Amino acid sequence: MPKVNVTIDESAVKSPEIIIPKDNTIVSKTNFVLQYDQPDIEGNIDRTLVLRSTASSYSTTFKVNSDNPEIPEQLPSFWFDDVPNGEYEAVIVYENTTQGIKLESEPVRITLTE
């Protein structure tokens, strides 16, 4: 997907960015910590973590509507019960329905394990 620059009231809006987990790390299903930066735009916001397998067509999503995404948060381990171990690209999708904006972070490659 090509990069798109978004501007609101002459201010550039940056895409969300995953801070934790770091790129090319091993992540445990029982200790999956998520931290990310998001655009600062007023309105109704949905945030979704997308995990896309790099080895198959498997993909899954989790709503992560945290009020403080800048603080590291451990995600519930039961979210990952049906997620196969393996290599994934993790992406945060930020959607502001008030402004009609949908932005996606750069993918972070992780290896998901028990």
mmCIF file of N, CA and C in Angstrom, residues 8-103:
data_model
loop_
_atom_site.group_PDB
_atom_site.id
_atom_site.type_symbol
_atom_site.label_atom_id
_atom_site.label_comp_id
_atom_site.label_asym_id
_atom_site.label_seq_id
_atom_site.Cartn_x
_atom_site.Cartn_y
_atom_site.Cartn_z
ATOM 1 N N ILE A 8 -4.848 17.911 8.226
ATOM 2 C CA ILE A 8 -6.081 18.465 8.776
ATOM 3 C C ILE A 8 -5.772 19.869 9.256
ATOM 4 N N ASP A 9 -6.522 20.833 8.761
ATOM 5 C CA ASP A 9 -6.297 22.238 9.126
ATOM 6 C C ASP A 9 -4.827 22.623 8.992
ATOM 7 N N GLU A 10 -4.211 22.233 7.893
ATOM 8 C CA GLU A 10 -2.825 22.535 7.549
ATOM 9 C C GLU A 10 -1.806 21.880 8.475
ATOM 10 N N SER A 11 -2.234 20.931 9.306
ATOM 11 C CA SER A 11 -1.314 20.183 10.163
ATOM 12 C C SER A 11 -1.203 18.761 9.634
ATOM 13 N N ALA A 12 0.031 18.308 9.453
ATOM 14 C CA ALA A 12 0.252 16.945 8.975
ATOM 15 C C ALA A 12 -0.128 15.955 10.070
ATOM 16 N N VAL A 13 -0.792 14.869 9.686
ATOM 17 C CA VAL A 13 -1.191 13.809 10.611
ATOM 18 C C VAL A 13 -0.280 12.621 10.351
ATOM 19 N N LYS A 14 0.421 12.169 11.404
ATOM 20 C CA LYS A 14 1.309 11.024 11.206
ATOM 21 C C LYS A 14 0.554 9.728 11.423
ATOM 22 N N SER A 15 0.972 8.700 10.736
ATOM 23 C CA SER A 15 0.369 7.373 10.882
ATOM 24 C C SER A 15 0.702 6.821 12.257
ATOM 25 N N PRO A 16 -0.121 5.874 12.748
ATOM 26 C CA PRO A 16 0.216 5.241 14.017
ATOM 27 C C PRO A 16 1.540 4.491 13.887
ATOM 28 N N GLU A 17 2.201 4.265 15.014
ATOM 29 C CA GLU A 17 3.490 3.570 15.006
ATOM 30 C C GLU A 17 3.547 2.620 16.193
ATOM 31 N N ILE A 18 3.855 1.354 15.918
ATOM 32 C CA ILE A 18 4.012 0.368 16.988
ATOM 33 C C ILE A 18 5.383 0.577 17.632
ATOM 34 N N ILE A 19 5.385 0.742 18.952
ATOM 35 C CA ILE A 19 6.629 0.913 19.705
ATOM 36 C C ILE A 19 7.051 -0.425 20.308
ATOM 37 N N ILE A 20 6.085 -1.136 20.912
ATOM 38 C CA ILE A 20 6.314 -2.468 21.463
ATOM 39 C C ILE A 20 5.211 -3.366 20.918
ATOM 40 N N PRO A 21 5.493 -4.504 20.344
ATOM 41 C CA PRO A 21 6.782 -5.164 20.277
ATOM 42 C C PRO A 21 7.679 -4.550 19.203
ATOM 43 N N LYS A 22 8.961 -4.725 19.400
ATOM 44 C CA LYS A 22 9.949 -4.245 18.433
ATOM 45 C C LYS A 22 9.953 -5.163 17.214
ATOM 46 N N ASP A 23 10.452 -4.626 16.108
ATOM 47 C CA ASP A 23 10.571 -5.396 14.871
ATOM 48 C C ASP A 23 11.535 -6.562 15.079
ATOM 49 N N ASN A 24 11.197 -7.705 14.501
ATOM 50 C CA ASN A 24 12.026 -8.914 14.533
ATOM 51 C C ASN A 24 12.269 -9.435 15.947
ATOM 52 N N THR A 25 11.208 -9.493 16.767
ATOM 53 C CA THR A 25 11.334 -10.040 18.114
ATOM 54 C C THR A 25 10.437 -11.257 18.284
ATOM 55 N N ILE A 26 10.736 -12.034 19.317
ATOM 56 C CA ILE A 26 9.913 -13.177 19.688
ATOM 57 C C ILE A 26 8.949 -12.704 20.763
ATOM 58 N N VAL A 27 7.654 -12.984 20.569
ATOM 59 C CA VAL A 27 6.613 -12.527 21.476
ATOM 60 C C VAL A 27 5.841 -13.737 21.989
ATOM 61 N N SER A 28 5.673 -13.797 23.305
ATOM 62 C CA SER A 28 4.920 -14.878 23.926
ATOM 63 C C SER A 28 3.434 -14.556 23.914
ATOM 64 N N LYS A 29 2.604 -15.566 23.636
ATOM 65 C CA LYS A 29 1.150 -15.379 23.671
ATOM 66 C C LYS A 29 0.680 -14.990 25.065
ATOM 67 N N THR A 30 1.391 -15.448 26.088
ATOM 68 C CA THR A 30 0.989 -15.162 27.463
ATOM 69 C C THR A 30 1.542 -13.836 27.976
ATOM 70 N N ASN A 31 2.401 -13.202 27.188
ATOM 71 C CA ASN A 31 2.980 -11.928 27.616
ATOM 72 C C ASN A 31 3.120 -10.986 26.419
ATOM 73 N N PHE A 32 2.033 -10.809 25.672
ATOM 74 C CA PHE A 32 2.039 -9.939 24.495
ATOM 75 C C PHE A 32 1.762 -8.507 24.969
ATOM 76 N N VAL A 33 2.793 -7.698 24.962
ATOM 77 C CA VAL A 33 2.671 -6.307 25.393
ATOM 78 C C VAL A 33 2.611 -5.422 24.159
ATOM 79 N N LEU A 34 1.642 -4.512 24.156
ATOM 80 C CA LEU A 34 1.446 -3.613 23.024
ATOM 81 C C LEU A 34 1.554 -2.166 23.495
ATOM 82 N N GLN A 35 2.316 -1.389 22.750
ATOM 83 C CA GLN A 35 2.428 0.057 22.967
ATOM 84 C C GLN A 35 2.564 0.696 21.599
ATOM 85 N N TYR A 36 1.837 1.797 21.380
ATOM 86 C CA TYR A 36 1.923 2.457 20.084
ATOM 87 C C TYR A 36 1.590 3.937 20.206
ATOM 88 N N ASP A 37 2.081 4.691 19.238
ATOM 89 C CA ASP A 37 1.725 6.100 19.091
ATOM 90 C C ASP A 37 0.597 6.167 18.085
ATOM 91 N N GLN A 38 -0.296 7.121 18.285
ATOM 92 C CA GLN A 38 -1.405 7.287 17.349
ATOM 93 C C GLN A 38 -1.572 8.760 17.018
ATOM 94 N N PRO A 39 -2.244 9.051 15.920
ATOM 95 C CA PRO A 39 -2.522 10.449 15.585
ATOM 96 C C PRO A 39 -3.389 11.095 16.667
ATOM 97 N N ASP A 40 -3.192 12.363 16.865
ATOM 98 C CA ASP A 40 -3.982 13.109 17.847
ATOM 99 C C ASP A 40 -5.065 13.886 17.107
ATOM 100 N N ILE A 41 -6.194 13.190 16.854
ATOM 101 C CA ILE A 41 -7.295 13.783 16.101
ATOM 102 C C ILE A 41 -8.568 13.581 16.909
ATOM 103 N N GLU A 42 -9.325 14.646 17.098
ATOM 104 C CA GLU A 42 -10.583 14.561 17.833
ATOM 105 C C GLU A 42 -11.598 13.711 17.072
ATOM 106 N N GLY A 43 -12.428 12.971 17.814
ATOM 107 C CA GLY A 43 -13.510 12.232 17.184
ATOM 108 C C GLY A 43 -13.597 10.804 17.673
ATOM 109 N N ASN A 44 -14.502 10.046 17.057
ATOM 110 C CA ASN A 44 -14.691 8.631 17.385
ATOM 111 C C ASN A 44 -13.556 7.818 16.787
ATOM 112 N N ILE A 45 -12.882 7.049 17.635
ATOM 113 C CA ILE A 45 -11.684 6.338 17.202
ATOM 114 C C ILE A 45 -11.822 4.841 17.455
ATOM 115 N N ASP A 46 -11.463 4.054 16.451
ATOM 116 C CA ASP A 46 -11.318 2.610 16.599
ATOM 117 C C ASP A 46 -9.871 2.267 16.300
ATOM 118 N N ARG A 47 -9.317 1.399 17.134
ATOM 119 C CA ARG A 47 -7.943 0.936 16.931
ATOM 120 C C ARG A 47 -7.978 -0.584 16.885
ATOM 121 N N THR A 48 -7.327 -1.147 15.886
ATOM 122 C CA THR A 48 -7.341 -2.594 15.694
ATOM 123 C C THR A 48 -5.917 -3.085 15.491
ATOM 124 N N LEU A 49 -5.566 -4.150 16.220
ATOM 125 C CA LEU A 49 -4.300 -4.835 15.991
ATOM 126 C C LEU A 49 -4.571 -5.936 14.979
ATOM 127 N N VAL A 50 -3.825 -5.938 13.901
ATOM 128 C CA VAL A 50 -3.956 -6.961 12.861
ATOM 129 C C VAL A 50 -2.687 -7.803 12.870
ATOM 130 N N LEU A 51 -2.856 -9.126 12.938
ATOM 131 C CA LEU A 51 -1.733 -10.054 12.804
ATOM 132 C C LEU A 51 -1.910 -10.811 11.506
ATOM 133 N N ARG A 52 -0.932 -10.689 10.608
ATOM 134 C CA ARG A 52 -0.964 -11.377 9.315
ATOM 135 C C ARG A 52 0.201 -12.353 9.248
ATOM 136 N N SER A 53 -0.109 -13.621 9.038
ATOM 137 C CA SER A 53 0.938 -14.624 8.921
ATOM 138 C C SER A 53 1.802 -14.331 7.702
ATOM 139 N N THR A 54 3.111 -14.538 7.865
ATOM 140 C CA THR A 54 4.007 -14.355 6.726
ATOM 141 C C THR A 54 4.182 -15.668 5.951
ATOM 142 N N ALA A 55 3.647 -16.785 6.517
ATOM 143 C CA ALA A 55 3.811 -18.094 5.887
ATOM 144 C C ALA A 55 2.530 -18.637 5.261
ATOM 145 N N SER A 56 1.387 -18.019 5.587
ATOM 146 C CA SER A 56 0.120 -18.523 5.051
ATOM 147 C C SER A 56 -0.849 -17.352 4.882
ATOM 148 N N SER A 57 -2.084 -17.682 4.567
ATOM 149 C CA SER A 57 -3.088 -16.631 4.387
ATOM 150 C C SER A 57 -3.799 -16.293 5.702
ATOM 151 N N TYR A 58 -3.348 -16.883 6.817
ATOM 152 C CA TYR A 58 -3.989 -16.647 8.112
ATOM 153 C C TYR A 58 -3.825 -15.188 8.532
ATOM 154 N N SER A 59 -4.916 -14.628 9.030
ATOM 155 C CA SER A 59 -4.919 -13.259 9.537
ATOM 156 C C SER A 59 -5.983 -13.166 10.628
ATOM 157 N N THR A 60 -5.731 -12.360 11.636
ATOM 158 C CA THR A 60 -6.718 -12.149 12.692
ATOM 159 C C THR A 60 -6.629 -10.710 13.193
ATOM 160 N N THR A 61 -7.710 -10.240 13.804
ATOM 161 C CA THR A 61 -7.743 -8.861 14.291
ATOM 162 C C THR A 61 -8.237 -8.834 15.739
ATOM 163 N N PHE A 62 -7.796 -7.813 16.460
ATOM 164 C CA PHE A 62 -8.201 -7.591 17.845
ATOM 165 C C PHE A 62 -8.464 -6.099 18.030
ATOM 166 N N LYS A 63 -9.614 -5.752 18.601
ATOM 167 C CA LYS A 63 -9.898 -4.353 18.937
ATOM 168 C C LYS A 63 -9.070 -3.989 20.162
ATOM 169 N N VAL A 64 -8.285 -2.941 20.059
ATOM 170 C CA VAL A 64 -7.405 -2.516 21.164
ATOM 171 C C VAL A 64 -7.681 -1.058 21.514
ATOM 172 N N ASN A 65 -8.928 -0.770 21.786
ATOM 173 C CA ASN A 65 -9.319 0.615 22.046
ATOM 174 C C ASN A 65 -8.900 1.088 23.431
ATOM 175 N N SER A 66 -7.620 1.118 23.642
ATOM 176 C CA SER A 66 -7.051 1.590 24.898
ATOM 177 C C SER A 66 -7.145 3.111 24.966
ATOM 178 N N ASP A 67 -7.441 3.631 26.152
ATOM 179 C CA ASP A 67 -7.466 5.079 26.326
ATOM 180 C C ASP A 67 -6.069 5.676 26.373
ATOM 181 N N ASN A 68 -5.061 4.846 26.671
ATOM 182 C CA ASN A 68 -3.682 5.321 26.802
ATOM 183 C C ASN A 68 -2.732 4.405 26.036
ATOM 184 N N PRO A 69 -2.777 4.421 24.692
ATOM 185 C CA PRO A 69 -1.939 3.494 23.924
ATOM 186 C C PRO A 69 -0.443 3.760 24.083
ATOM 187 N N GLU A 70 -0.095 4.950 24.612
ATOM 188 C CA GLU A 70 1.319 5.266 24.799
ATOM 189 C C GLU A 70 1.916 4.549 26.011
ATOM 190 N N ILE A 71 1.057 3.915 26.829
ATOM 191 C CA ILE A 71 1.510 3.144 27.985
ATOM 192 C C ILE A 71 1.500 1.670 27.593
ATOM 193 N N PRO A 72 2.608 0.934 27.812
ATOM 194 C CA PRO A 72 2.623 -0.487 27.465
ATOM 195 C C PRO A 72 1.507 -1.242 28.179
ATOM 196 N N GLU A 73 0.769 -2.058 27.416
ATOM 197 C CA GLU A 73 -0.350 -2.805 27.973
ATOM 198 C C GLU A 73 -0.235 -4.275 27.577
ATOM 199 N N GLN A 74 -0.340 -5.164 28.568
ATOM 200 C CA GLN A 74 -0.343 -6.587 28.274
ATOM 201 C C GLN A 74 -1.728 -6.978 27.789
ATOM 202 N N LEU A 75 -1.782 -7.604 26.620
ATOM 203 C CA LEU A 75 -3.057 -8.033 26.056
ATOM 204 C C LEU A 75 -3.474 -9.360 26.692
ATOM 205 N N PRO A 76 -4.771 -9.615 26.801
ATOM 206 C CA PRO A 76 -5.234 -10.865 27.406
ATOM 207 C C PRO A 76 -4.717 -12.088 26.643
ATOM 208 N N SER A 77 -4.150 -13.034 27.364
ATOM 209 C CA SER A 77 -3.562 -14.206 26.701
ATOM 210 C C SER A 77 -4.610 -15.046 25.981
ATOM 211 N N PHE A 78 -5.872 -15.052 26.464
ATOM 212 C CA PHE A 78 -6.902 -15.850 25.797
ATOM 213 C C PHE A 78 -7.203 -15.344 24.391
ATOM 214 N N TRP A 79 -6.838 -14.098 24.075
ATOM 215 C CA TRP A 79 -7.012 -13.600 22.710
ATOM 216 C C TRP A 79 -6.242 -14.462 21.723
ATOM 217 N N PHE A 80 -5.132 -15.043 22.169
ATOM 218 C CA PHE A 80 -4.228 -15.751 21.272
ATOM 219 C C PHE A 80 -4.409 -17.270 21.318
ATOM 220 N N ASP A 81 -5.439 -17.752 22.026
ATOM 221 C CA ASP A 81 -5.664 -19.194 22.162
ATOM 222 C C ASP A 81 -5.748 -19.907 20.822
ATOM 223 N N ASP A 82 -6.428 -19.317 19.844
ATOM 224 C CA ASP A 82 -6.613 -19.968 18.547
ATOM 225 C C ASP A 82 -5.649 -19.464 17.471
ATOM 226 N N VAL A 83 -4.686 -18.655 17.866
ATOM 227 C CA VAL A 83 -3.719 -18.110 16.913
ATOM 228 C C VAL A 83 -2.525 -19.066 16.836
ATOM 229 N N PRO A 84 -2.225 -19.596 15.646
ATOM 230 C CA PRO A 84 -1.094 -20.516 15.524
ATOM 231 C C PRO A 84 0.241 -19.822 15.808
ATOM 232 N N ASN A 85 1.174 -20.576 16.379
ATOM 233 C CA ASN A 85 2.535 -20.060 16.522
ATOM 234 C C ASN A 85 3.103 -19.792 15.132
ATOM 235 N N GLY A 86 3.998 -18.836 15.040
ATOM 236 C CA GLY A 86 4.628 -18.572 13.752
ATOM 237 C C GLY A 86 5.042 -17.130 13.593
ATOM 238 N N GLU A 87 5.408 -16.799 12.367
ATOM 239 C CA GLU A 87 5.881 -15.450 12.054
ATOM 240 C C GLU A 87 4.722 -14.618 11.515
ATOM 241 N N TYR A 88 4.636 -13.383 12.016
ATOM 242 C CA TYR A 88 3.539 -12.482 11.673
ATOM 243 C C TYR A 88 4.046 -11.079 11.410
ATOM 244 N N GLU A 89 3.231 -10.347 10.685
ATOM 245 C CA GLU A 89 3.373 -8.904 10.611
ATOM 246 C C GLU A 89 2.261 -8.327 11.475
ATOM 247 N N ALA A 90 2.652 -7.491 12.436
ATOM 248 C CA ALA A 90 1.682 -6.829 13.309
ATOM 249 C C ALA A 90 1.501 -5.401 12.816
ATOM 250 N N VAL A 91 0.230 -4.972 12.731
ATOM 251 C CA VAL A 91 -0.104 -3.645 12.227
ATOM 252 C C VAL A 91 -1.198 -3.061 13.113
ATOM 253 N N ILE A 92 -1.100 -1.770 13.401
ATOM 254 C CA ILE A 92 -2.186 -1.062 14.070
ATOM 255 C C ILE A 92 -2.957 -0.291 13.000
ATOM 256 N N VAL A 93 -4.274 -0.513 12.954
ATOM 257 C CA VAL A 93 -5.139 0.236 12.049
ATOM 258 C C VAL A 93 -5.907 1.235 12.907
ATOM 259 N N TYR A 94 -5.751 2.493 12.579
ATOM 260 C CA TYR A 94 -6.392 3.598 13.302
ATOM 261 C C TYR A 94 -7.489 4.145 12.410
ATOM 262 N N GLU A 95 -8.719 4.136 12.930
ATOM 263 C CA GLU A 95 -9.830 4.670 12.141
ATOM 264 C C GLU A 95 -10.575 5.714 12.955
ATOM 265 N N ASN A 96 -10.633 6.917 12.416
ATOM 266 C CA ASN A 96 -11.372 8.017 13.030
ATOM 267 C C ASN A 96 -12.620 8.220 12.188
ATOM 268 N N THR A 97 -13.750 7.705 12.695
ATOM 269 C CA THR A 97 -14.985 7.744 11.905
ATOM 270 C C THR A 97 -15.566 9.145 11.822
ATOM 271 N N THR A 98 -15.258 9.999 12.787
ATOM 272 C CA THR A 98 -15.745 11.378 12.748
ATOM 273 C C THR A 98 -15.119 12.134 11.579
ATOM 274 N N GLN A 99 -13.808 11.960 11.410
ATOM 275 C CA GLN A 99 -13.070 12.653 10.355
ATOM 276 C C GLN A 99 -13.017 11.861 9.050
ATOM 277 N N GLY A 100 -13.428 10.593 9.082
ATOM 278 C CA GLY A 100 -13.363 9.757 7.880
ATOM 279 C C GLY A 100 -11.941 9.397 7.495
ATOM 280 N N ILE A 101 -11.095 9.151 8.510
ATOM 281 C CA ILE A 101 -9.679 8.856 8.272
ATOM 282 C C ILE A 101 -9.374 7.438 8.730
ATOM 283 N N LYS A 102 -8.654 6.692 7.902
ATOM 284 C CA LYS A 102 -8.191 5.359 8.272
ATOM 285 C C LYS A 102 -6.713 5.284 7.934
ATOM 286 N N LEU A 103 -5.894 5.047 8.960
ATOM 287 C CA LEU A 103 -4.441 4.992 8.792
ATOM 288 C C LEU A 103 -3.919 3.669 9.319
#
